[in-house]
Coordinates of C-alpha atoms in Angstrom, one line a residue:
M95 CA -17.7 -153.9 13.4
A96 CA -17.1 -153.4 9.7
S97 CA -19.1 -150.3 9.7
D98 CA -17.0 -148.9 12.6
G99 CA -13.8 -149.5 10.6
A100 CA -15.2 -147.8 7.6
R101 CA -16.1 -144.7 9.6
R102 CA -12.6 -144.6 11.1
Q103 CA -10.9 -144.9 7.7
F104 CA -13.2 -142.1 6.4
W105 CA -12.2 -139.6 9.1
K106 CA -8.5 -140.5 8.7
R107 CA -8.6 -140.1 5.0
S108 CA -10.3 -136.7 5.1
S109 CA -8.7 -135.2 8.2
H110 CA -7.0 -132.4 6.2
R111 CA -10.3 -131.3 4.8
L112 CA -12.3 -131.2 8.0
P113 CA -14.4 -128.1 8.5
G114 CA -13.1 -125.6 11.0
S115 CA -9.4 -126.5 10.6
I116 CA -7.0 -123.5 10.2
Q117 CA -5.2 -123.4 6.8
H118 CA -2.5 -120.9 5.9
V119 CA -3.6 -118.5 3.2
Y120 CA -1.0 -116.8 0.8
G121 CA -1.7 -113.9 -1.4
A122 CA -1.4 -110.1 -1.8
Q123 CA -2.7 -109.5 1.8
H124 CA -0.6 -112.2 3.5
P125 CA 3.2 -112.6 3.6
P126 CA 4.7 -116.0 2.6
F127 CA 4.8 -118.5 5.5
D128 CA 8.3 -118.4 7.0
P129 CA 9.0 -121.3 9.5
L130 CA 11.7 -119.2 11.1
V131 CA 9.3 -116.4 11.9
H132 CA 6.2 -118.4 12.5
G133 CA 7.9 -121.3 14.3
T134 CA 5.5 -121.1 17.3
L135 CA 2.7 -121.9 15.0
I136 CA 4.3 -125.2 13.9
K137 CA 3.4 -128.2 16.0
T138 CA 5.3 -131.4 15.6
V139 CA 2.6 -133.9 14.7
P140 CA 3.6 -137.5 14.1
K141 CA 3.0 -138.7 10.5
T142 CA 0.2 -141.1 9.9
P143 CA 1.8 -144.4 9.2
T144 CA 1.2 -145.7 5.7
T145 CA 0.9 -149.3 6.9
P146 CA -2.3 -150.5 8.5
V147 CA -2.3 -150.3 12.2
K148 CA -4.5 -151.8 14.7
P149 CA -7.3 -149.3 15.4
K150 CA -7.5 -147.9 18.9
K151 CA -10.5 -148.7 21.0
V152 CA -11.9 -145.2 21.0
S153 CA -15.2 -143.8 19.8
T154 CA -15.5 -142.3 16.3
F155 CA -16.4 -138.9 17.7
Q156 CA -13.4 -138.8 20.1
E157 CA -11.0 -139.7 17.2
F158 CA -12.6 -136.8 15.1
E159 CA -12.2 -134.4 18.0
S160 CA -8.6 -135.2 18.6
N161 CA -7.7 -134.6 14.9
T162 CA -9.5 -131.3 14.6
S163 CA -8.4 -127.8 15.6
D164 CA -11.6 -125.9 15.6
A165 CA -11.8 -122.1 15.4
W166 CA -14.2 -122.0 18.3
D167 CA -12.0 -124.0 20.6
V168 CA -9.9 -122.2 23.2
G169 CA -6.4 -123.6 23.4
E170 CA -2.7 -122.8 23.2
D171 CA -2.7 -122.3 19.4
D172 CA -5.6 -119.8 19.6
D173 CA -3.9 -117.8 22.3
E174 CA -0.8 -117.4 20.2
L175 CA -2.8 -116.4 17.1
L176 CA -4.7 -113.8 19.1
A177 CA -1.5 -112.4 20.5
M178 CA 0.0 -112.1 17.0
A179 CA -3.2 -110.5 15.7
A180 CA -3.1 -107.9 18.5
E181 CA 0.5 -107.2 17.8
S182 CA -0.1 -106.8 14.1
L183 CA -2.7 -104.1 14.8
N184 CA -0.1 -101.9 16.5
T185 CA 0.5 -99.0 14.1
E186 CA 3.9 -98.2 15.4
V187 CA 5.1 -101.8 14.7
V188 CA 3.6 -101.6 11.2
M189 CA 5.3 -98.3 10.4
E190 CA 8.7 -99.5 11.7
T191 CA 8.5 -102.7 9.8
A192 CA 7.4 -101.0 6.6
N193 CA 10.2 -98.4 6.8
Q194 CA 12.8 -101.1 7.3
V195 CA 11.4 -103.1 4.3
I196 CA 11.4 -100.0 2.1
Q197 CA 14.9 -98.9 3.0
N198 CA 16.4 -102.4 2.5
H199 CA 14.6 -102.7 -0.8
S200 CA 15.7 -99.3 -1.9
R201 CA 19.4 -100.0 -1.1
R202 CA 19.3 -103.2 -3.0
Q203 CA 17.6 -101.7 -6.0
E204 CA 20.0 -98.8 -6.0
Q205 CA 23.0 -101.0 -6.0
H206 CA 21.7 -103.1 -8.9
R207 CA 20.0 -100.5 -11.1
V208 CA 21.9 -97.2 -10.9
P209 CA 24.8 -98.3 -13.1
E210 CA 22.4 -100.0 -15.6
E211 CA 20.1 -97.0 -15.8
R212 CA 23.0 -94.6 -16.2
V213 CA 24.2 -96.5 -19.2
C214 CA 20.8 -96.7 -20.8
R215 CA 20.2 -93.0 -20.2
D216 CA 23.5 -92.0 -21.8
R217 CA 22.7 -94.2 -24.8
E218 CA 19.2 -92.8 -25.3
Q219 CA 20.1 -89.1 -24.6
P220 CA 19.6 -87.0 -27.8
E221 CA 22.5 -84.8 -28.9
H222 CA 20.7 -81.6 -28.4
F223 CA 20.1 -82.4 -24.7
S224 CA 23.8 -83.0 -24.0
N225 CA 24.4 -79.5 -22.8
L226 CA 21.6 -79.4 -20.2
P227 CA 22.7 -79.0 -16.6
A228 CA 23.5 -82.0 -14.5
G229 CA 20.4 -83.6 -12.9
M230 CA 18.1 -82.4 -15.7
G231 CA 16.4 -84.8 -18.0
P232 CA 15.3 -84.2 -21.6
D233 CA 12.1 -82.6 -20.3
S234 CA 14.1 -80.3 -18.0
R235 CA 12.7 -81.8 -14.9
L236 CA 14.9 -82.8 -12.0
V237 CA 15.4 -86.6 -12.1
K238 CA 15.0 -88.4 -8.8
S239 CA 17.5 -90.9 -7.8
V240 CA 16.4 -94.6 -8.0
S241 CA 16.2 -94.9 -4.3
E242 CA 13.8 -91.9 -4.1
S243 CA 11.7 -93.2 -6.9
H244 CA 11.4 -96.7 -5.3
T245 CA 10.8 -95.2 -1.9
S246 CA 7.9 -93.1 -3.2
H247 CA 6.6 -96.1 -5.3
S248 CA 6.7 -98.4 -2.3
A249 CA 5.0 -95.8 -0.1
E250 CA 2.2 -95.5 -2.6
I251 CA 1.7 -99.3 -2.6
L252 CA 1.7 -99.4 1.2
S253 CA -0.8 -96.5 1.4
D254 CA -3.1 -98.4 -0.9
A255 CA -2.9 -101.7 1.0
T256 CA -3.0 -100.2 4.5
P257 CA -4.7 -96.9 5.1
L258 CA -2.5 -94.8 7.5
Q259 CA -3.1 -91.6 9.4
R260 CA -1.8 -88.4 7.9
S261 CA 0.5 -87.7 10.8
Q262 CA 2.1 -91.1 10.4
S263 CA 2.7 -91.0 6.6
L264 CA 6.0 -92.1 5.3
P265 CA 8.8 -89.6 5.1
Y266 CA 9.8 -88.4 1.6
A267 CA 13.0 -86.9 0.2
S268 CA 12.9 -83.2 -0.6
T269 CA 13.9 -82.1 -4.1
A270 CA 15.4 -78.8 -5.4
P271 CA 13.0 -76.2 -6.9
L272 CA 12.4 -76.5 -10.6
G273 CA 13.7 -74.1 -13.2
Y274 CA 11.8 -71.5 -15.1
G275 CA 9.5 -72.6 -17.9
S276 CA 7.6 -70.7 -20.6
D277 CA 4.2 -70.5 -18.9
D278 CA 3.7 -67.2 -17.1
K279 CA 0.4 -68.1 -15.6
N280 CA 1.8 -69.9 -12.5
V281 CA 2.2 -67.4 -9.7
L282 CA 4.0 -69.8 -7.3
G283 CA 6.8 -70.4 -9.9
P284 CA 6.9 -71.5 -13.5
P285 CA 6.7 -75.2 -14.1
A286 CA 9.3 -77.4 -15.7
L287 CA 9.7 -77.3 -19.4
T288 CA 8.0 -80.2 -21.3
E289 CA 10.0 -82.2 -23.8
R290 CA 8.3 -80.3 -26.7
E291 CA 9.2 -76.9 -25.1
V292 CA 12.8 -77.9 -24.7
Y293 CA 12.9 -78.9 -28.3
R294 CA 11.4 -75.6 -29.5
L295 CA 13.8 -73.6 -27.3
E296 CA 16.7 -75.4 -28.8
K297 CA 15.4 -74.7 -32.3
F298 CA 15.1 -71.0 -31.4
R299 CA 18.7 -70.9 -30.1
Q300 CA 20.0 -72.7 -33.1
L301 CA 18.2 -70.3 -35.4
L302 CA 19.4 -67.2 -33.5
A303 CA 23.0 -68.4 -33.3
G304 CA 23.5 -68.5 -37.0
P305 CA 25.6 -65.7 -38.7
N306 CA 22.4 -64.4 -40.5
T307 CA 19.1 -65.2 -38.8
D308 CA 16.4 -66.4 -41.3
L309 CA 13.6 -64.0 -40.3
E310 CA 11.0 -65.8 -42.3
E311 CA 11.8 -69.0 -40.5
L312 CA 11.9 -67.2 -37.2
R313 CA 8.4 -65.8 -37.9
K314 CA 7.0 -69.3 -38.6
L315 CA 8.5 -70.6 -35.4
S316 CA 7.3 -67.7 -33.3
W317 CA 3.7 -67.9 -34.5
S318 CA 2.7 -70.4 -31.8
G319 CA 4.6 -68.7 -29.1
I320 CA 8.1 -67.7 -28.1
P321 CA 10.0 -69.2 -25.2
K322 CA 10.6 -66.8 -22.4
Q323 CA 14.3 -67.3 -22.5
V324 CA 14.7 -66.0 -26.1
R325 CA 11.7 -63.6 -26.3
P326 CA 13.7 -60.4 -25.8
I327 CA 16.1 -60.9 -28.7
T328 CA 13.3 -62.4 -30.9
W329 CA 11.0 -59.4 -30.4
K330 CA 13.9 -57.0 -31.3
L331 CA 14.5 -58.9 -34.5
L332 CA 10.9 -59.4 -35.6
S333 CA 10.1 -55.7 -34.9
G334 CA 12.9 -54.6 -37.2
Y335 CA 14.9 -53.0 -34.4
L336 CA 17.9 -55.3 -34.7
P337 CA 19.5 -56.5 -38.0
A338 CA 19.5 -60.2 -39.0
N339 CA 23.3 -60.2 -39.1
V340 CA 24.8 -61.3 -35.8
D341 CA 28.0 -59.2 -36.2
R342 CA 26.0 -56.0 -36.6
R343 CA 23.7 -56.3 -33.6
E344 CA 26.0 -55.1 -30.9
G345 CA 27.0 -52.0 -32.9
T346 CA 23.3 -51.3 -33.7
L347 CA 22.3 -51.5 -30.1
R348 CA 25.0 -49.1 -28.9
R349 CA 24.2 -46.6 -31.7
K350 CA 20.4 -46.7 -31.1
Q351 CA 20.8 -46.4 -27.3
K352 CA 23.2 -43.4 -27.8
E353 CA 20.7 -41.8 -30.2
Y354 CA 17.8 -42.2 -27.8
F355 CA 19.6 -40.5 -24.9
A356 CA 20.6 -37.7 -27.2
F357 CA 16.9 -37.1 -27.7
I358 CA 16.5 -37.0 -24.0
D359 CA 19.2 -34.4 -23.6
Q360 CA 17.7 -32.4 -26.5
Y361 CA 13.9 -32.5 -25.8
Y362 CA 13.1 -33.7 -22.3
D363 CA 13.8 -30.4 -20.6
S364 CA 11.1 -28.7 -22.7
R365 CA 8.3 -30.7 -21.0
N366 CA 7.5 -27.7 -18.9
D367 CA 7.4 -25.3 -21.8
E368 CA 4.0 -23.9 -22.7
A369 CA 3.9 -25.7 -26.0
H370 CA 4.4 -29.1 -24.5
Q371 CA 3.2 -28.9 -20.9
D372 CA -0.3 -30.2 -21.8
T373 CA 1.2 -33.3 -23.4
Y374 CA 3.5 -34.0 -20.5
R375 CA 0.6 -33.4 -18.0
Q376 CA -1.6 -35.9 -19.8
I377 CA 1.2 -38.5 -19.8
H378 CA 1.8 -37.9 -16.1
I379 CA -1.9 -38.5 -15.4
D380 CA -2.3 -41.6 -17.6
I381 CA 0.7 -43.6 -16.3
P382 CA -0.6 -44.4 -12.8
R383 CA -3.8 -45.8 -14.4
M384 CA -1.8 -48.6 -16.1
S385 CA -1.2 -52.1 -15.0
P386 CA 0.4 -53.9 -13.3
E387 CA 0.3 -51.2 -10.6
T388 CA 3.0 -52.8 -8.4
L389 CA 5.4 -52.2 -11.3
I390 CA 4.2 -49.0 -12.9
L391 CA 3.8 -47.0 -9.6
Q392 CA 7.5 -47.5 -8.7
P393 CA 9.1 -44.0 -9.2
K394 CA 11.9 -45.3 -11.5
V395 CA 9.4 -47.0 -13.8
T396 CA 7.2 -43.9 -13.9
E397 CA 10.1 -41.8 -14.9
I398 CA 11.2 -44.2 -17.7
F399 CA 7.6 -44.3 -19.1
E400 CA 7.3 -40.5 -19.0
R401 CA 10.5 -40.1 -20.9
I402 CA 9.6 -42.7 -23.5
L403 CA 6.2 -41.3 -24.2
F404 CA 7.2 -37.7 -24.2
I405 CA 10.1 -38.2 -26.6
W406 CA 7.8 -40.2 -29.0
A407 CA 5.2 -37.5 -28.9
I408 CA 7.7 -34.7 -29.6
R409 CA 9.2 -36.6 -32.5
H410 CA 5.8 -37.5 -34.0
P411 CA 3.9 -34.2 -34.1
A412 CA 1.3 -35.5 -36.7
S413 CA -0.3 -37.5 -33.9
G414 CA 1.3 -36.5 -30.7
Y415 CA 0.5 -38.3 -27.5
V416 CA -2.9 -40.0 -27.4
Q417 CA -4.4 -42.0 -24.5
G418 CA -3.8 -45.6 -25.2
I419 CA -0.3 -45.3 -26.5
N420 CA 0.9 -45.5 -22.9
D421 CA -0.4 -49.1 -22.5
L422 CA 1.7 -50.2 -25.5
V423 CA 5.0 -49.5 -23.7
T424 CA 4.3 -52.0 -21.0
P425 CA 4.8 -55.4 -22.9
F426 CA 8.1 -54.3 -24.3
F427 CA 9.4 -53.1 -20.9
V428 CA 8.2 -56.2 -19.1
V429 CA 9.7 -58.6 -21.7
F430 CA 13.1 -56.8 -21.7
I431 CA 13.4 -56.5 -17.9
C432 CA 12.6 -60.2 -17.4
E433 CA 15.9 -61.0 -19.1
H434 CA 17.7 -59.5 -16.0
I435 CA 15.5 -60.7 -13.1
E436 CA 14.6 -64.0 -11.5
E437 CA 11.4 -63.2 -9.7
E438 CA 8.0 -62.5 -11.1
V439 CA 7.7 -59.1 -12.7
E440 CA 4.9 -58.1 -10.3
N441 CA 7.3 -58.6 -7.4
V442 CA 10.5 -57.0 -8.8
D443 CA 12.0 -54.0 -7.1
V444 CA 13.3 -52.0 -10.1
S445 CA 15.5 -49.8 -7.8
R446 CA 17.8 -52.9 -7.4
V447 CA 18.3 -53.3 -11.1
P448 CA 21.6 -51.8 -12.2
A449 CA 21.2 -48.3 -13.7
E450 CA 23.1 -49.3 -16.9
V451 CA 20.7 -52.2 -17.5
L452 CA 17.7 -49.9 -17.0
R453 CA 19.1 -47.4 -19.5
N454 CA 19.4 -50.1 -22.1
I455 CA 15.9 -51.4 -21.4
E456 CA 14.5 -47.9 -21.7
A457 CA 16.1 -47.3 -25.1
D458 CA 15.1 -50.7 -26.4
S459 CA 11.5 -50.2 -25.3
Y460 CA 11.4 -46.8 -27.1
W461 CA 12.6 -48.1 -30.4
C462 CA 10.4 -51.1 -30.4
L463 CA 7.4 -49.0 -29.5
S464 CA 8.3 -46.7 -32.4
K465 CA 8.4 -49.6 -34.8
L466 CA 5.0 -50.8 -33.7
L467 CA 3.4 -47.4 -33.9
D468 CA 4.8 -46.8 -37.4
G469 CA 2.4 -49.5 -38.6
I470 CA -0.8 -48.2 -36.9
Q471 CA -0.1 -44.4 -36.6
D472 CA -3.4 -43.6 -38.3
N473 CA -5.0 -45.0 -35.1
Y474 CA -3.7 -41.9 -33.2
T475 CA -3.9 -39.0 -35.7
F476 CA -6.6 -36.4 -35.5
A477 CA -10.1 -38.0 -35.0
Q478 CA -8.3 -41.4 -35.0
P479 CA -9.6 -42.5 -38.5
G480 CA -7.7 -45.8 -38.3
I481 CA -9.7 -46.9 -35.3
Q482 CA -13.0 -45.7 -36.9
M483 CA -12.3 -47.7 -40.0
K484 CA -11.4 -50.9 -38.1
V485 CA -14.5 -50.7 -36.0
R486 CA -16.7 -50.5 -39.1
L487 CA -14.8 -53.5 -40.6
L488 CA -15.3 -55.5 -37.4
E489 CA -19.1 -54.8 -37.5
E490 CA -19.2 -55.9 -41.2
L491 CA -17.1 -59.0 -40.4
V492 CA -19.3 -60.1 -37.5
S493 CA -22.5 -59.7 -39.6
R494 CA -21.0 -62.2 -42.0
I495 CA -19.7 -64.6 -39.4
D496 CA -22.7 -64.7 -37.1
E497 CA -25.8 -62.8 -38.2
Q498 CA -27.7 -63.8 -35.0
V499 CA -25.2 -62.1 -32.7
H500 CA -25.0 -59.0 -35.0
R501 CA -28.8 -58.7 -35.0
H502 CA -29.0 -59.2 -31.2
L503 CA -26.6 -56.3 -30.6
D504 CA -28.5 -54.1 -33.1
Q505 CA -31.9 -54.9 -31.6
H506 CA -30.7 -53.7 -28.2
E507 CA -29.0 -50.6 -29.8
V508 CA -25.5 -51.6 -28.8
K509 CA -23.0 -49.9 -31.1
Y510 CA -19.7 -51.5 -31.9
L511 CA -17.9 -48.3 -31.3
Q512 CA -19.1 -48.4 -27.6
F513 CA -17.1 -51.5 -26.8
A514 CA -14.7 -52.1 -29.7
F515 CA -13.0 -48.7 -29.7
R516 CA -11.0 -49.7 -26.7
W517 CA -10.1 -53.0 -28.3
M518 CA -8.5 -51.2 -31.2
N519 CA -7.0 -48.4 -29.3
N520 CA -5.3 -50.5 -26.7
L521 CA -4.9 -53.7 -28.8
L522 CA -7.0 -55.7 -26.3
M523 CA -4.6 -54.9 -23.4
R524 CA -7.4 -53.8 -21.2
E525 CA -9.4 -56.9 -21.9
M526 CA -7.0 -59.6 -20.8
P527 CA -4.1 -60.1 -18.3
L528 CA -0.6 -58.9 -19.2
R529 CA 0.6 -62.5 -19.6
C530 CA -2.0 -63.1 -22.3
T531 CA -1.0 -59.8 -24.1
V532 CA 2.6 -60.9 -24.2
R533 CA 1.6 -64.3 -25.8
L534 CA -0.7 -62.5 -28.2
W535 CA 2.1 -60.2 -29.3
D536 CA 4.3 -63.2 -30.1
T537 CA 1.9 -63.9 -32.9
Y538 CA 1.4 -60.3 -33.9
Q539 CA 5.1 -59.9 -34.3
S540 CA 5.3 -62.9 -36.6
E541 CA 2.2 -62.0 -38.7
P542 CA 2.5 -59.6 -41.6
E543 CA 0.7 -56.5 -40.5
G544 CA -0.2 -58.3 -37.3
F545 CA -1.0 -55.2 -35.2
S546 CA -3.1 -53.6 -37.9
H547 CA -4.7 -56.3 -40.1
F548 CA -4.6 -59.6 -38.1
H549 CA -5.8 -57.8 -35.0
L550 CA -9.2 -57.2 -36.7
Y551 CA -9.8 -61.0 -36.9
V552 CA -8.6 -61.5 -33.4
C553 CA -11.2 -59.0 -32.2
A554 CA -13.9 -60.8 -34.2
A555 CA -12.9 -64.2 -32.7
F556 CA -12.8 -62.6 -29.3
L557 CA -16.3 -61.3 -29.6
M558 CA -17.5 -64.7 -30.9
R559 CA -15.9 -66.4 -27.9
W560 CA -18.7 -64.8 -25.7
R561 CA -21.5 -65.6 -28.1
K562 CA -23.6 -67.6 -25.6
E563 CA -23.3 -64.9 -22.9
I564 CA -24.2 -62.1 -25.3
L565 CA -27.3 -63.8 -26.6
E566 CA -28.5 -64.4 -23.0
E567 CA -28.4 -60.7 -22.1
K568 CA -31.6 -59.0 -22.9
D569 CA -30.9 -55.4 -21.8
F570 CA -28.8 -52.7 -23.3
Q571 CA -27.1 -51.8 -20.0
E572 CA -26.3 -55.4 -19.1
L573 CA -24.9 -56.1 -22.6
L574 CA -22.6 -53.1 -22.5
I575 CA -21.4 -53.7 -19.0
F576 CA -20.6 -57.3 -19.9
L577 CA -18.7 -56.4 -23.1
Q578 CA -16.7 -53.8 -21.3
N579 CA -15.8 -56.2 -18.4
L580 CA -15.2 -59.6 -20.0
P581 CA -14.3 -62.4 -17.5
T582 CA -10.7 -63.1 -18.7
A583 CA -8.8 -62.8 -15.4
H584 CA -8.1 -66.6 -15.4
W585 CA -6.9 -66.8 -19.0
G586 CA -3.5 -68.2 -19.9
N587 CA -1.6 -69.4 -22.9
E588 CA -4.1 -72.1 -23.8
E589 CA -7.0 -69.7 -24.1
V590 CA -5.0 -67.3 -26.2
S591 CA -3.8 -70.1 -28.5
V592 CA -7.4 -71.1 -29.1
L593 CA -8.3 -67.5 -29.8
L594 CA -5.5 -67.0 -32.3
A595 CA -6.3 -70.3 -34.1
E596 CA -9.9 -69.1 -34.6
A597 CA -8.7 -65.7 -35.7
Y598 CA -6.5 -67.4 -38.3
R599 CA -9.4 -69.5 -39.5
L600 CA -11.5 -66.3 -40.0
K601 CA -8.7 -64.6 -41.8
F602 CA -8.3 -67.5 -44.1
A603 CA -12.0 -67.6 -44.9
F604 CA -12.7 -63.9 -45.2
A605 CA -9.6 -61.9 -45.8
D606 CA -9.3 -62.6 -49.6
A607 CA -13.1 -62.7 -50.2
P608 CA -14.5 -59.4 -49.2
N609 CA -17.9 -60.1 -50.8
H610 CA -18.1 -63.7 -49.6
Y611 CA -21.3 -64.4 -47.6
K612 CA -22.3 -60.8 -47.9
K613 CA -25.9 -60.1 -48.6

């Protein structure tokens, strides 16, 4: 009898630890137990009296069975649990509940945090960002409202916890398109400015707004690239076309534009004369070969380029027009017209640009081209001695930088003149996309003798960029085809920046030491 009592006391003492009993589990995958919601799961069970009671005359097993809710038993509790489980698997119910929770949470967070975050943002906003448009942060991105940010954040958590079908994904709030940035590589639309780019743009604007622009400081700032928004005025200053004094710029522009169109009235009608018809004919043939074709082949653009090139050739009889000069007009024209358009330059319809604006762009392009060619005019005089000399210097420089590459080209009888002549004649414009040329010219404009002297080191770095591919080619024809069709179509600002950094390193190492490393 004593043993029976001990058994009964054991089962009563350990009834909450019996195997098979259902216990509520709380955690990341289970919501807190709410008696109001889960009231059907709660059964009123009389408390076990603390005072000893007279044991009932039942068997030990019967008492154990009555105090145990086993998972394998079929009863009312199990039916309710199965029904709830089936209901919880309904995707529509899950989505509706999730949306309600997210919306309620977003409204509460918006009420509590919007005033607080506005105060913090106003306190932390730097002074030079105070003039940015409404809705723009320091990095020039559109700032989402707090409700949107919490909605997207909650949706991400929900998607991680419960995989949903694509067609049933949570709705999201649409945002306005982002503004233009400084990277021209993105075809679908330039990305937002980074915080560093906003800071650099502000520095440019402050420097350009002064009564007398510090050109030396402007060159230092422009070496690593010029923001698209201030590139036109910066190029005009760095090329020497515009004066540093702000008060003189407007008068200089009007005077130079008037002077250019006086040349048009004086010389352009002579293009069909016997003395000049060959020059005009060659210009007329070369322009359709330029890129981008969608821009150049527009009749208005073709006429502008013909006038610019013909007037320059007439006014510089020592060299006249030479193939290759036509390519050098394009970067100036593209940069200056981008100041007056919103779409990408490849998609612009020039006929919609006001005639007065086109006249100013034409005159500015002519004078900036003239300033550039004044520094490299020996490239285009008879027999082009400037290019011949630069190709020889490139060959000597490569032999000092990488003797293995130089010997490999020599063994396969590849002459530098066969591929590097075009590099010097067109300033690498035929070797990389137009966006890369514009970025390259940012640095050329800021370098002393950038188009003549620094360009040599850029060409050397450009050749070394393809060292591995060059050494893998074992045939003259394959080598020459590769060097004349280098795979740069995907290049952007990052690749050009690396190229310029390597060119600067080579210049620093070899420019002032002509006999260094020379055998």
